[in-house]
PDB file of C-alpha atoms in Angstrom:
ATOM      1  CA  MET A   9     129.382 133.761 114.350  1.00 53.00           C
ATOM      2  CA  ALA A  10     128.675 136.184 111.734  1.00 56.00           C
ATOM      3  CA  THR A  11     129.083 134.294 108.734  1.00 70.00           C
ATOM      4  CA  ALA A  12     126.931 131.598 110.392  1.00 71.00           C
ATOM      5  CA  SER A  13     124.194 134.263 110.972  1.00 84.00           C
ATOM      6  CA  VAL A  14     124.552 135.380 107.242  1.00 83.00           C
ATOM      7  CA  SER A  15     124.091 132.274 106.073  1.00 87.00           C
ATOM      8  CA  ASP A  16     121.263 130.966 108.361  1.00 90.00           C
ATOM      9  CA  SER A  17     119.459 134.182 107.069  1.00 93.00           C
ATOM     10  CA  ARG A  18     119.794 133.385 103.306  1.00 95.00           C
ATOM     11  CA  GLU A  19     118.745 129.656 103.785  1.00 95.00           C
ATOM     12  CA  ARG A  20     115.732 130.897 105.497  1.00 95.00           C
ATOM     13  CA  GLU A  21     115.426 133.476 102.793  1.00 97.00           C
ATOM     14  CA  LEU A  22     115.683 130.929 100.190  1.00 97.00           C
ATOM     15  CA  TRP A  23     113.078 128.804 101.479  1.00 97.00           C
ATOM     16  CA  ARG A  24     110.358 131.607 101.920  1.00 96.00           C
ATOM     17  CA  ARG A  25     110.894 132.612  98.515  1.00 97.00           C
ATOM     18  CA  LEU A  26     110.640 128.874  97.404  1.00 97.00           C
ATOM     19  CA  GLY A  27     107.358 128.404  99.390  1.00 95.00           C
ATOM     20  CA  GLU A  28     105.663 131.293  97.486  1.00 94.00           C
ATOM     21  CA  VAL A  29     106.203 129.488  94.094  1.00 95.00           C
ATOM     22  CA  ASN A  30     102.643 127.220  94.011  1.00 94.00           C
ATOM     23  CA  ASP A  31     102.235 124.450  91.808  1.00 93.00           C
ATOM     24  CA  PRO A  32      99.759 126.087  89.153  1.00 90.00           C
ATOM     25  CA  GLU A  33      97.400 123.649  88.664  1.00 88.00           C
ATOM     26  CA  LEU A  34      96.521 122.883  92.970  1.00 90.00           C
ATOM     27  CA  ASP A  35      97.784 126.523  94.297  1.00 93.00           C
ATOM     28  CA  GLU A  36      99.642 125.069  97.083  1.00 92.00           C
ATOM     29  CA  PRO A  37     103.724 125.152  97.377  1.00 94.00           C
ATOM     30  CA  ILE A  38     105.598 123.481  95.849  1.00 94.00           C
ATOM     31  CA  THR A  39     107.760 123.321  98.847  1.00 94.00           C
ATOM     32  CA  GLU A  40     104.620 121.544 100.726  1.00 91.00           C
ATOM     33  CA  MET A  41     104.217 118.888  97.764  1.00 89.00           C
ATOM     34  CA  GLY A  42     107.950 118.254  98.146  1.00 89.00           C
ATOM     35  CA  PHE A  43     108.732 118.803  94.671  1.00 93.00           C
ATOM     36  CA  VAL A  44     111.849 120.919  95.871  1.00 95.00           C
ATOM     37  CA  GLU A  45     114.148 118.053  96.607  1.00 92.00           C
ATOM     38  CA  ARG A  46     117.133 119.838  97.700  1.00 94.00           C
ATOM     39  CA  ALA A  47     117.889 123.700  98.035  1.00 96.00           C
ATOM     40  CA  ASP A  48     121.507 124.345  99.252  1.00 96.00           C
ATOM     41  CA  ILE A  49     123.811 127.387  99.207  1.00 96.00           C
ATOM     42  CA  ILE A  50     127.236 126.525  98.797  1.00 93.00           C
ATOM     43  CA  GLY A  51     130.329 128.220  99.393  1.00 87.00           C
ATOM     44  CA  ASP A  52     130.457 131.346  97.013  1.00 89.00           C
ATOM     45  CA  GLY A  53     126.770 132.213  97.576  1.00 93.00           C
ATOM     46  CA  GLY A  54     125.289 130.326  95.219  1.00 96.00           C
ATOM     47  CA  VAL A  55     122.311 128.523  95.212  1.00 97.00           C
ATOM     48  CA  GLU A  56     122.021 124.921  93.599  1.00 96.00           C
ATOM     49  CA  ILE A  57     118.497 123.602  93.339  1.00 96.00           C
ATOM     50  CA  ASP A  58     116.936 119.850  92.307  1.00 95.00           C
ATOM     51  CA  PHE A  59     113.619 119.635  91.424  1.00 95.00           C
ATOM     52  CA  ARG A  60     111.625 116.790  91.068  1.00 92.00           C
ATOM     53  CA  LEU A  61     108.219 116.081  89.765  1.00 90.00           C
ATOM     54  CA  PRO A  62     105.517 113.289  90.963  1.00 85.00           C
ATOM     55  CA  THR A  63     105.248 111.114  87.294  1.00 86.00           C
ATOM     56  CA  TYR A  64     107.938 111.194  84.548  1.00 87.00           C
ATOM     57  CA  TRP A  65     105.217 112.285  81.881  1.00 84.00           C
ATOM     58  CA  CYS A  66     104.098 115.284  83.801  1.00 84.00           C
ATOM     59  CA  SER A  67     103.171 117.838  81.011  1.00 82.00           C
ATOM     60  CA  PRO A  68     106.030 119.939  80.317  1.00 82.00           C
ATOM     61  CA  ASN A  69     103.879 123.019  80.474  1.00 82.00           C
ATOM     62  CA  PHE A  70     103.322 122.174  84.004  1.00 84.00           C
ATOM     63  CA  ALA A  71     106.853 122.125  84.339  1.00 85.00           C
ATOM     64  CA  PHE A  72     107.862 124.838  82.773  1.00 85.00           C
ATOM     65  CA  LEU A  73     105.433 127.269  84.992  1.00 88.00           C
ATOM     66  CA  MET A  74     106.984 125.841  88.242  1.00 90.00           C
ATOM     67  CA  LEU A  75     110.516 125.816  86.868  1.00 89.00           C
ATOM     68  CA  ASP A  76     109.513 129.654  85.702  1.00 87.00           C
ATOM     69  CA  GLY A  77     108.601 130.593  89.198  1.00 91.00           C
ATOM     70  CA  VAL A  78     111.794 128.801  90.718  1.00 93.00           C
ATOM     71  CA  ARG A  79     113.847 131.270  88.418  1.00 90.00           C
ATOM     72  CA  LYS A  80     111.783 134.321  89.488  1.00 92.00           C
ATOM     73  CA  ALA A  81     112.119 133.471  93.311  1.00 95.00           C
ATOM     74  CA  LEU A  82     115.799 132.842  92.736  1.00 95.00           C
ATOM     75  CA  ASP A  83     116.282 136.574  91.047  1.00 94.00           C
ATOM     76  CA  GLN A  84     114.384 137.939  94.015  1.00 96.00           C
ATOM     77  CA  LEU A  85     117.032 136.983  96.524  1.00 97.00           C
ATOM     78  CA  SER A  86     119.012 139.892  98.097  1.00 96.00           C
ATOM     79  CA  TRP A  87     122.289 138.472  97.684  1.00 96.00           C
ATOM     80  CA  SER A  88     121.398 137.956  93.885  1.00 96.00           C
ATOM     81  CA  PRO A  89     123.252 134.903  93.770  1.00 95.00           C
ATOM     82  CA  ALA A  90     124.131 132.552  90.717  1.00 93.00           C
ATOM     83  CA  TYR A  91     122.220 129.691  90.712  1.00 93.00           C
ATOM     84  CA  ARG A  92     121.668 126.215  89.451  1.00 92.00           C
ATOM     85  CA  VAL A  93     118.603 124.713  88.910  1.00 92.00           C
ATOM     86  CA  ARG A  94     118.226 121.164  87.680  1.00 93.00           C
ATOM     87  CA  LEU A  95     115.017 118.949  86.611  1.00 93.00           C
ATOM     88  CA  HIS A  96     115.171 114.644  87.751  1.00 92.00           C
ATOM     89  CA  ASP A  97     113.586 112.094  86.362  1.00 90.00           C
ATOM     90  CA  HIS A  98     111.284 113.423  84.043  1.00 91.00           C
ATOM     91  CA  MET A  99     110.803 112.829  80.101  1.00 90.00           C
ATOM     92  CA  PHE A 100     112.229 116.489  79.136  1.00 89.00           C
ATOM     93  CA  ALA A 101     114.897 116.693  81.978  1.00 91.00           C
ATOM     94  CA  GLU A 102     117.572 116.338  79.335  1.00 91.00           C
ATOM     95  CA  GLU A 103     116.558 119.072  77.405  1.00 87.00           C
ATOM     96  CA  VAL A 104     115.656 121.224  80.139  1.00 85.00           C
ATOM     97  CA  ASN A 105     119.255 121.043  81.932  1.00 86.00           C
ATOM     98  CA  ARG A 106     121.145 121.104  78.497  1.00 85.00           C
ATOM     99  CA  GLY A 107     119.276 124.407  77.921  1.00 84.00           C
ATOM    100  CA  ILE A 108     119.602 125.927  81.477  1.00 81.00           C
ATOM    101  CA  GLU A 109     123.419 125.015  80.670  1.00 80.00           C
ATOM    102  CA  GLU A 110     123.532 127.154  77.695  1.00 83.00           C
ATOM    103  CA  GLY A 111     121.914 129.796  79.282  1.00 79.00           C
ATOM    104  CA  LYS A 112     118.720 129.791  77.660  1.00 79.00           C
ATOM    105  CA  THR A 113     115.621 130.847  79.405  1.00 78.00           C
ATOM    106  CA  PHE A 114     113.066 128.532  80.360  1.00 73.00           C
ATOM    107  CA  GLY A 115     110.342 129.981  77.647  1.00 77.00           C
ATOM    108  CA  ASP A 116     113.283 129.359  75.020  1.00 82.00           C
ATOM    109  CA  ILE A 117     113.773 125.911  76.150  1.00 81.00           C
ATOM    110  CA  PHE A 118     110.389 125.020  76.338  1.00 80.00           C
ATOM    111  CA  ALA A 119     108.944 126.760  73.208  1.00 77.00           C
ATOM    112  CA  GLY A 120     109.508 123.461  71.227  1.00 68.00           C
ATOM    113  CA  LEU A 121     108.264 120.949  73.946  1.00 69.00           C
ATOM    114  CA  ALA A 122     104.845 122.553  74.733  1.00 61.00           C
ATOM    115  CA  GLY A 123     103.417 121.751  71.426  1.00 59.00           C
ATOM    116  CA  ASP A 124     100.513 123.943  70.482  1.00 57.00           C
ATOM    117  CA  GLU A 125      98.846 124.736  73.941  1.00 61.00           C
ATOM    118  CA  ASP A 126      99.193 128.227  75.123  1.00 73.00           C
ATOM    119  CA  ILE A 127     101.061 128.798  77.736  1.00 77.00           C
ATOM    120  CA  GLY A 128      99.696 132.128  78.651  1.00 81.00           C
ATOM    121  CA  ALA A 129      96.032 130.965  78.438  1.00 86.00           C
ATOM    122  CA  LEU A 130      97.202 127.672  80.802  1.00 85.00           C
ATOM    123  CA  ARG A 131      98.560 130.433  83.155  1.00 88.00           C
ATOM    124  CA  GLU A 132      95.288 132.067  83.260  1.00 93.00           C
ATOM    125  CA  THR A 133      93.232 129.095  83.757  1.00 93.00           C
ATOM    126  CA  PHE A 134      95.081 128.271  86.655  1.00 93.00           C
ATOM    127  CA  SER A 135      95.016 131.689  88.025  1.00 95.00           C
ATOM    128  CA  MET A 136      91.486 131.579  87.743  1.00 97.00           C
ATOM    129  CA  LYS A 137      91.157 128.177  89.741  1.00 96.00           C
ATOM    130  CA  ALA A 138      93.047 129.704  92.334  1.00 96.00           C
ATOM    131  CA  PHE A 139      91.106 132.576  92.706  1.00 97.00           C
ATOM    132  CA  LYS A 140      87.768 130.743  93.235  1.00 97.00           C
ATOM    133  CA  ARG A 141      89.389 128.247  95.403  1.00 96.00           C
ATOM    134  CA  ARG A 142      91.024 130.987  97.903  1.00 96.00           C
ATOM    135  CA  GLN A 143      87.301 133.024  97.416  1.00 97.00           C
ATOM    136  CA  GLU A 144      85.326 130.409  98.513  1.00 97.00           C
ATOM    137  CA  ALA A 145      87.879 129.650 101.444  1.00 95.00           C
ATOM    138  CA  VAL A 146      87.158 133.349 102.653  1.00 96.00           C
ATOM    139  CA  LEU A 147      83.608 133.108 101.909  1.00 96.00           C
ATOM    140  CA  LEU A 148      82.817 130.106 104.178  1.00 95.00           C
ATOM    141  CA  ASN A 149      85.361 131.688 106.914  1.00 93.00           C
ATOM    142  CA  LEU A 150      83.150 134.970 106.932  1.00 94.00           C
ATOM    143  CA  ARG A 151      79.610 133.121 107.137  1.00 94.00           C
ATOM    144  CA  ARG A 152      80.986 131.370 110.105  1.00 91.00           C
ATOM    145  CA  GLN A 153      82.354 134.286 111.840  1.00 91.00           C
ATOM    146  CA  GLY A 154      78.280 135.282 111.516  1.00 93.00           C
ATOM    147  CA  LEU A 155      77.917 137.810 109.120  1.00 94.00           C
ATOM    148  CA  THR A 156      74.737 137.812 106.756  1.00 96.00           C
ATOM    149  CA  ASP A 157      75.211 137.278 102.566  1.00 96.00           C
ATOM    150  CA  ARG A 158      74.453 140.703 102.569  1.00 96.00           C
ATOM    151  CA  GLU A 159      76.873 142.074 104.315  1.00 95.00           C
ATOM    152  CA  ILE A 160      79.385 139.909 103.216  1.00 96.00           C
ATOM    153  CA  LEU A 161      78.737 141.023  99.323  1.00 96.00           C
ATOM    154  CA  GLY A 162      78.880 144.763 100.540  1.00 94.00           C
ATOM    155  CA  MET A 163      82.384 144.640 101.521  1.00 95.00           C
ATOM    156  CA  ASP A 164      85.249 146.474 100.317  1.00 93.00           C
ATOM    157  CA  LEU A 165      88.899 146.290 100.823  1.00 91.00           C
ATOM    158  CA  ALA A 166      89.452 148.708 103.731  1.00 91.00           C
ATOM    159  CA  ALA A 167      86.419 146.530 105.713  1.00 93.00           C
ATOM    160  CA  TYR A 168      87.910 143.397 104.754  1.00 93.00           C
ATOM    161  CA  ASP A 169      91.248 144.169 105.850  1.00 91.00           C
ATOM    162  CA  VAL A 170      90.154 145.064 109.715  1.00 90.00           C
ATOM    163  CA  ALA A 171      87.976 141.403 109.396  1.00 89.00           C
ATOM    164  CA  ARG A 172      88.994 138.706 111.417  1.00 83.00           C
ATOM    165  CA  LEU A 173      88.255 135.575 110.001  1.00 83.00           C
ATOM    166  CA  GLY A 174      88.698 133.266 112.770  1.00 75.00           C
ATOM    167  CA  PRO A 175      91.705 130.761 114.034  1.00 74.00           C
ATOM    168  CA  GLY A 176      93.823 128.390 111.663  1.00 75.00           C
ATOM    169  CA  ASP A 177      94.481 128.893 108.301  1.00 81.00           C
ATOM    170  CA  ALA A 178      92.252 131.802 108.082  1.00 87.00           C
ATOM    171  CA  ALA A 179      94.653 134.401 108.311  1.00 85.00           C
ATOM    172  CA  LYS A 180      96.543 132.989 105.506  1.00 87.00           C
ATOM    173  CA  GLN A 181      93.700 132.395 103.528  1.00 91.00           C
ATOM    174  CA  LYS A 182      92.514 136.247 103.786  1.00 93.00           C
ATOM    175  CA  ALA A 183      95.869 137.475 102.732  1.00 93.00           C
ATOM    176  CA  THR A 184      95.964 134.976 100.084  1.00 94.00           C
ATOM    177  CA  TYR A 185      92.369 135.879  98.757  1.00 96.00           C
ATOM    178  CA  ARG A 186      93.368 139.261  98.663  1.00 94.00           C
ATOM    179  CA  ALA A 187      96.798 138.796  96.828  1.00 94.00           C
ATOM    180  CA  ALA A 188      94.799 137.371  93.980  1.00 95.00           C
ATOM    181  CA  LEU A 189      91.967 140.139  93.937  1.00 96.00           C
ATOM    182  CA  VAL A 190      94.439 142.774  93.695  1.00 93.00           C
ATOM    183  CA  GLU A 191      96.682 140.835  90.855  1.00 94.00           C
ATOM    184  CA  ARG A 192      93.293 140.136  89.099  1.00 95.00           C
ATOM    185  CA  PHE A 193      92.043 143.437  89.474  1.00 95.00           C
ATOM    186  CA  PRO A 194      94.827 145.793  89.751  1.00 92.00           C
ATOM    187  CA  ALA A 195      92.695 148.734  89.406  1.00 87.00           C
ATOM    188  CA  ARG A 196      90.330 148.339  91.977  1.00 82.00           C
ATOM    189  CA  ARG A 197      89.156 151.650  93.611  1.00 81.00           C
ATOM    190  CA  GLN A 198      88.351 152.448  97.243  1.00 79.00           C
ATOM    191  CA  GLY A 199      84.347 151.270  97.770  1.00 86.00           C
ATOM    192  CA  ASP A 200      84.480 148.661  95.147  1.00 92.00           C
ATOM    193  CA  PRO A 201      82.924 145.426  96.144  1.00 92.00           C
ATOM    194  CA  LEU A 202      85.278 143.002  97.457  1.00 94.00           C
ATOM    195  CA  PHE A 203      83.690 139.828  95.970  1.00 96.00           C
ATOM    196  CA  VAL A 204      83.195 139.636  92.447  1.00 97.00           C
ATOM    197  CA  THR A 205      83.220 136.617  89.671  1.00 97.00           C
ATOM    198  CA  TRP A 206      86.357 136.141  87.816  1.00 97.00           C
ATOM    199  CA  GLU A 207      84.967 138.335  85.037  1.00 96.00           C
ATOM    200  CA  GLY A 208      84.237 140.817  87.798  1.00 95.00           C
ATOM    201  CA  GLN A 209      80.850 140.876  87.918  1.00 95.00           C
ATOM    202  CA  ALA A 210      78.751 141.439  91.224  1.00 93.00           C
ATOM    203  CA  ILE A 211      77.474 138.470  93.311  1.00 96.00           C
ATOM    204  CA  PRO A 212      73.744 139.128  94.227  1.00 94.00           C
ATOM    205  CA  PRO A 213      72.974 137.768  98.141  1.00 94.00           C
ATOM    206  CA  MET A 214      70.469 136.023  96.760  1.00 96.00           C
ATOM    207  CA  GLY A 215      72.704 134.137  94.313  1.00 95.00           C
ATOM    208  CA  LEU A 216      75.428 133.292  97.123  1.00 97.00           C
ATOM    209  CA  ASP A 217      74.491 129.821  97.468  1.00 97.00           C
ATOM    210  CA  ALA A 218      74.657 128.682  93.905  1.00 97.00           C
ATOM    211  CA  TYR A 219      78.014 130.396  93.430  1.00 97.00           C
ATOM    212  CA  LEU A 220      79.497 129.105  96.254  1.00 97.00           C
ATOM    213  CA  ALA A 221      78.362 125.640  94.798  1.00 97.00           C
ATOM    214  CA  ASP A 222      80.414 126.490  91.632  1.00 97.00           C
ATOM    215  CA  LEU A 223      83.642 127.594  93.600  1.00 97.00           C
ATOM    216  CA  ARG A 224      82.764 123.971  95.796  1.00 97.00           C
ATOM    217  CA  ALA A 225      83.139 121.888  92.463  1.00 96.00           C
ATOM    218  CA  VAL A 226      86.375 123.706  91.914  1.00 95.00           C
ATOM    219  CA  ARG A 227      87.880 123.089  95.180  1.00 95.00           C
ATOM    220  CA  ILE A 228      87.128 119.427  95.339  1.00 95.00           C
ATOM    221  CA  ASN A 229      88.525 119.015  91.643  1.00 93.00           C
ATOM    222  CA  MET A 230      91.941 120.981  93.175  1.00 92.00           C
ATOM    223  CA  GLU A 231      92.036 118.599  96.184  1.00 91.00           C
ATOM    224  CA  PHE A 232      91.401 115.217  93.882  1.00 90.00           C
ATOM    225  CA  ASN A 233      94.305 116.343  91.857  1.00 86.00           C
ATOM    226  CA  GLY A 234      96.385 116.959  94.783  1.00 83.00           C
ATOM    227  CA  ALA A 235      95.766 114.351  97.073  1.00 85.00           C
ATOM    228  CA  LEU A 236      96.776 112.143  93.253  1.00 84.00           C
ATOM    229  CA  CYS A 237      99.856 114.368  92.998  1.00 83.00           C
ATOM    230  CA  ARG A 238     100.865 113.588  96.432  1.00 80.00           C
ATOM    231  CA  GLY A 239     100.035 109.685  96.060  1.00 81.00           C
ATOM    232  CA  LEU A 240     102.082 109.006  92.702  1.00 80.00           C
ATOM    233  CA  LYS A 241     105.072 111.098  93.664  1.00 74.00           C
ATOM    234  CA  GLN A 242     105.031 108.915  97.398  1.00 76.00           C
ATOM    235  CA  THR A 243     104.476 105.770  95.531  1.00 75.00           C
ATOM    236  CA  ARG A 244     107.242 106.144  92.935  1.00 68.00           C
ATOM    237  CA  TYR A 245     109.990 107.459  95.483  1.00 66.00           C
ATOM    238  CA  LYS A 246     108.809 105.891  98.274  1.00 57.00           C
ATOM    239  CA  GLU A 247     109.388 108.532 100.763  1.00 47.00           C
ATOM    240  CA  LEU A 248     110.390 107.036 104.083  1.00 40.00           C
ATOM    241  CA  GLU A 249     108.763 108.130 107.600  1.00 44.00           C
ATOM    242  CA  VAL A 250     111.205 107.522 110.166  1.00 40.00           C
ATOM    243  CA  ILE A 251     110.211 107.383 113.929  1.00 39.00           C
ATOM    244  CA  ASP A 252     113.402 107.038 116.592  1.00 43.00           C
ATOM    245  CA  GLY A 253     115.355 104.875 114.032  1.00 47.00           C
ATOM    246  CA  GLU A 254     112.824 102.341 113.130  1.00 43.00           C
ATOM    247  CA  PRO A 255     110.657 102.055 109.996  1.00 41.00           C
ATOM    248  CA  THR A 256     106.674 103.203 110.802  1.00 37.00           C
ATOM    249  CA  LEU A 257     103.592 101.129 109.086  1.00 34.00           C
ATOM    250  CA  VAL A 258     103.754 103.604 106.112  1.00 38.00           C
ATOM    251  CA  ASP A 259     107.450 102.167 105.569  1.00 42.00           C
ATOM    252  CA  PHE A 260     105.948  98.475 105.389  1.00 36.00           C
ATOM    253  CA  ILE A 261     103.119  99.383 103.075  1.00 36.00           C
ATOM    254  CA  MET A 262     105.131 101.286 100.802  1.00 40.00           C
ATOM    255  CA  ASP A 263     107.386  98.398 100.469  1.00 45.00           C
ATOM    256  CA  ARG A 264     104.559  96.446  98.892  1.00 39.00           C
ATOM    257  CA  VAL A 265     103.081  98.918  96.868  1.00 41.00           C
ATOM    258  CA  PRO A 266     104.082  97.962  93.367  1.00 42.00           C
ATOM    259  CA  GLU A 267     106.004 100.585  90.813  1.00 42.00           C
ATOM    260  CA  ARG A 268     104.287 102.534  88.578  1.00 37.00           C
ATOM    261  CA  SER A 269     105.619 102.570  84.977  1.00 39.00           C
ATOM    262  CA  ALA A 270     104.769 105.193  82.571  1.00 39.00           C
ATOM    263  CA  PRO A 271     101.955 104.701  80.261  1.00 39.00           C
ATOM    264  CA  ALA A 272     102.548 103.400  76.610  1.00 41.00           C
ATOM    265  CA  THR A 273     102.247 106.000  74.109  1.00 35.00           C
TER     266      THR A 273
END
């Protein structure tokens, strides 16, 4: 009984940690995107991960950022297991998996695959988009609670922590924006304004509508990319939905969608 309890606890912790890793472009958990195909704890406590992206030609830089996030998540597991991560059906899967088996870091593996693109700059671009998307969600929620723009923009962290944002996803959005703010501005002091631009500039109450329009454009772009990514993955792998053992309408439709092939290079 005790062994089963430990196993269940470890499995919950494993999936919780993996759920904290986001697709950097979409700011959505890789577990919800379906990229973690398998995450198993084997007999000796080791962890095996099978990872699959929506297309064969997904940018190696995107793959690096996600796999590096997976590595960091596994390093934080309380029982410090040995682990194996395998990337499947990707144009650089062989190089990545061989590098992992040889004990190379993800940084070493991808250094020769990333070309001239600056991984650090790419990571910051995605962090900026996530910051803006999370900020918009919170600002709109606070408006829906009846606060004026002046009251919202005058909030500091202390006021924010006791504020109620409403039901549903509001509590999660509140926490994720707080995390993004503290990560971006770790030296913020008590009383500093809560809502600032990515560059740290104050947002004037009279300018909030225009600022929200810019945030909305970022969100729409991210939502479009997310829908496209899910569609590509579903079309590629034809994930079946079964109800009471019978194929659903989704199965019927997806069986008739032609396979997508990688574009010619």
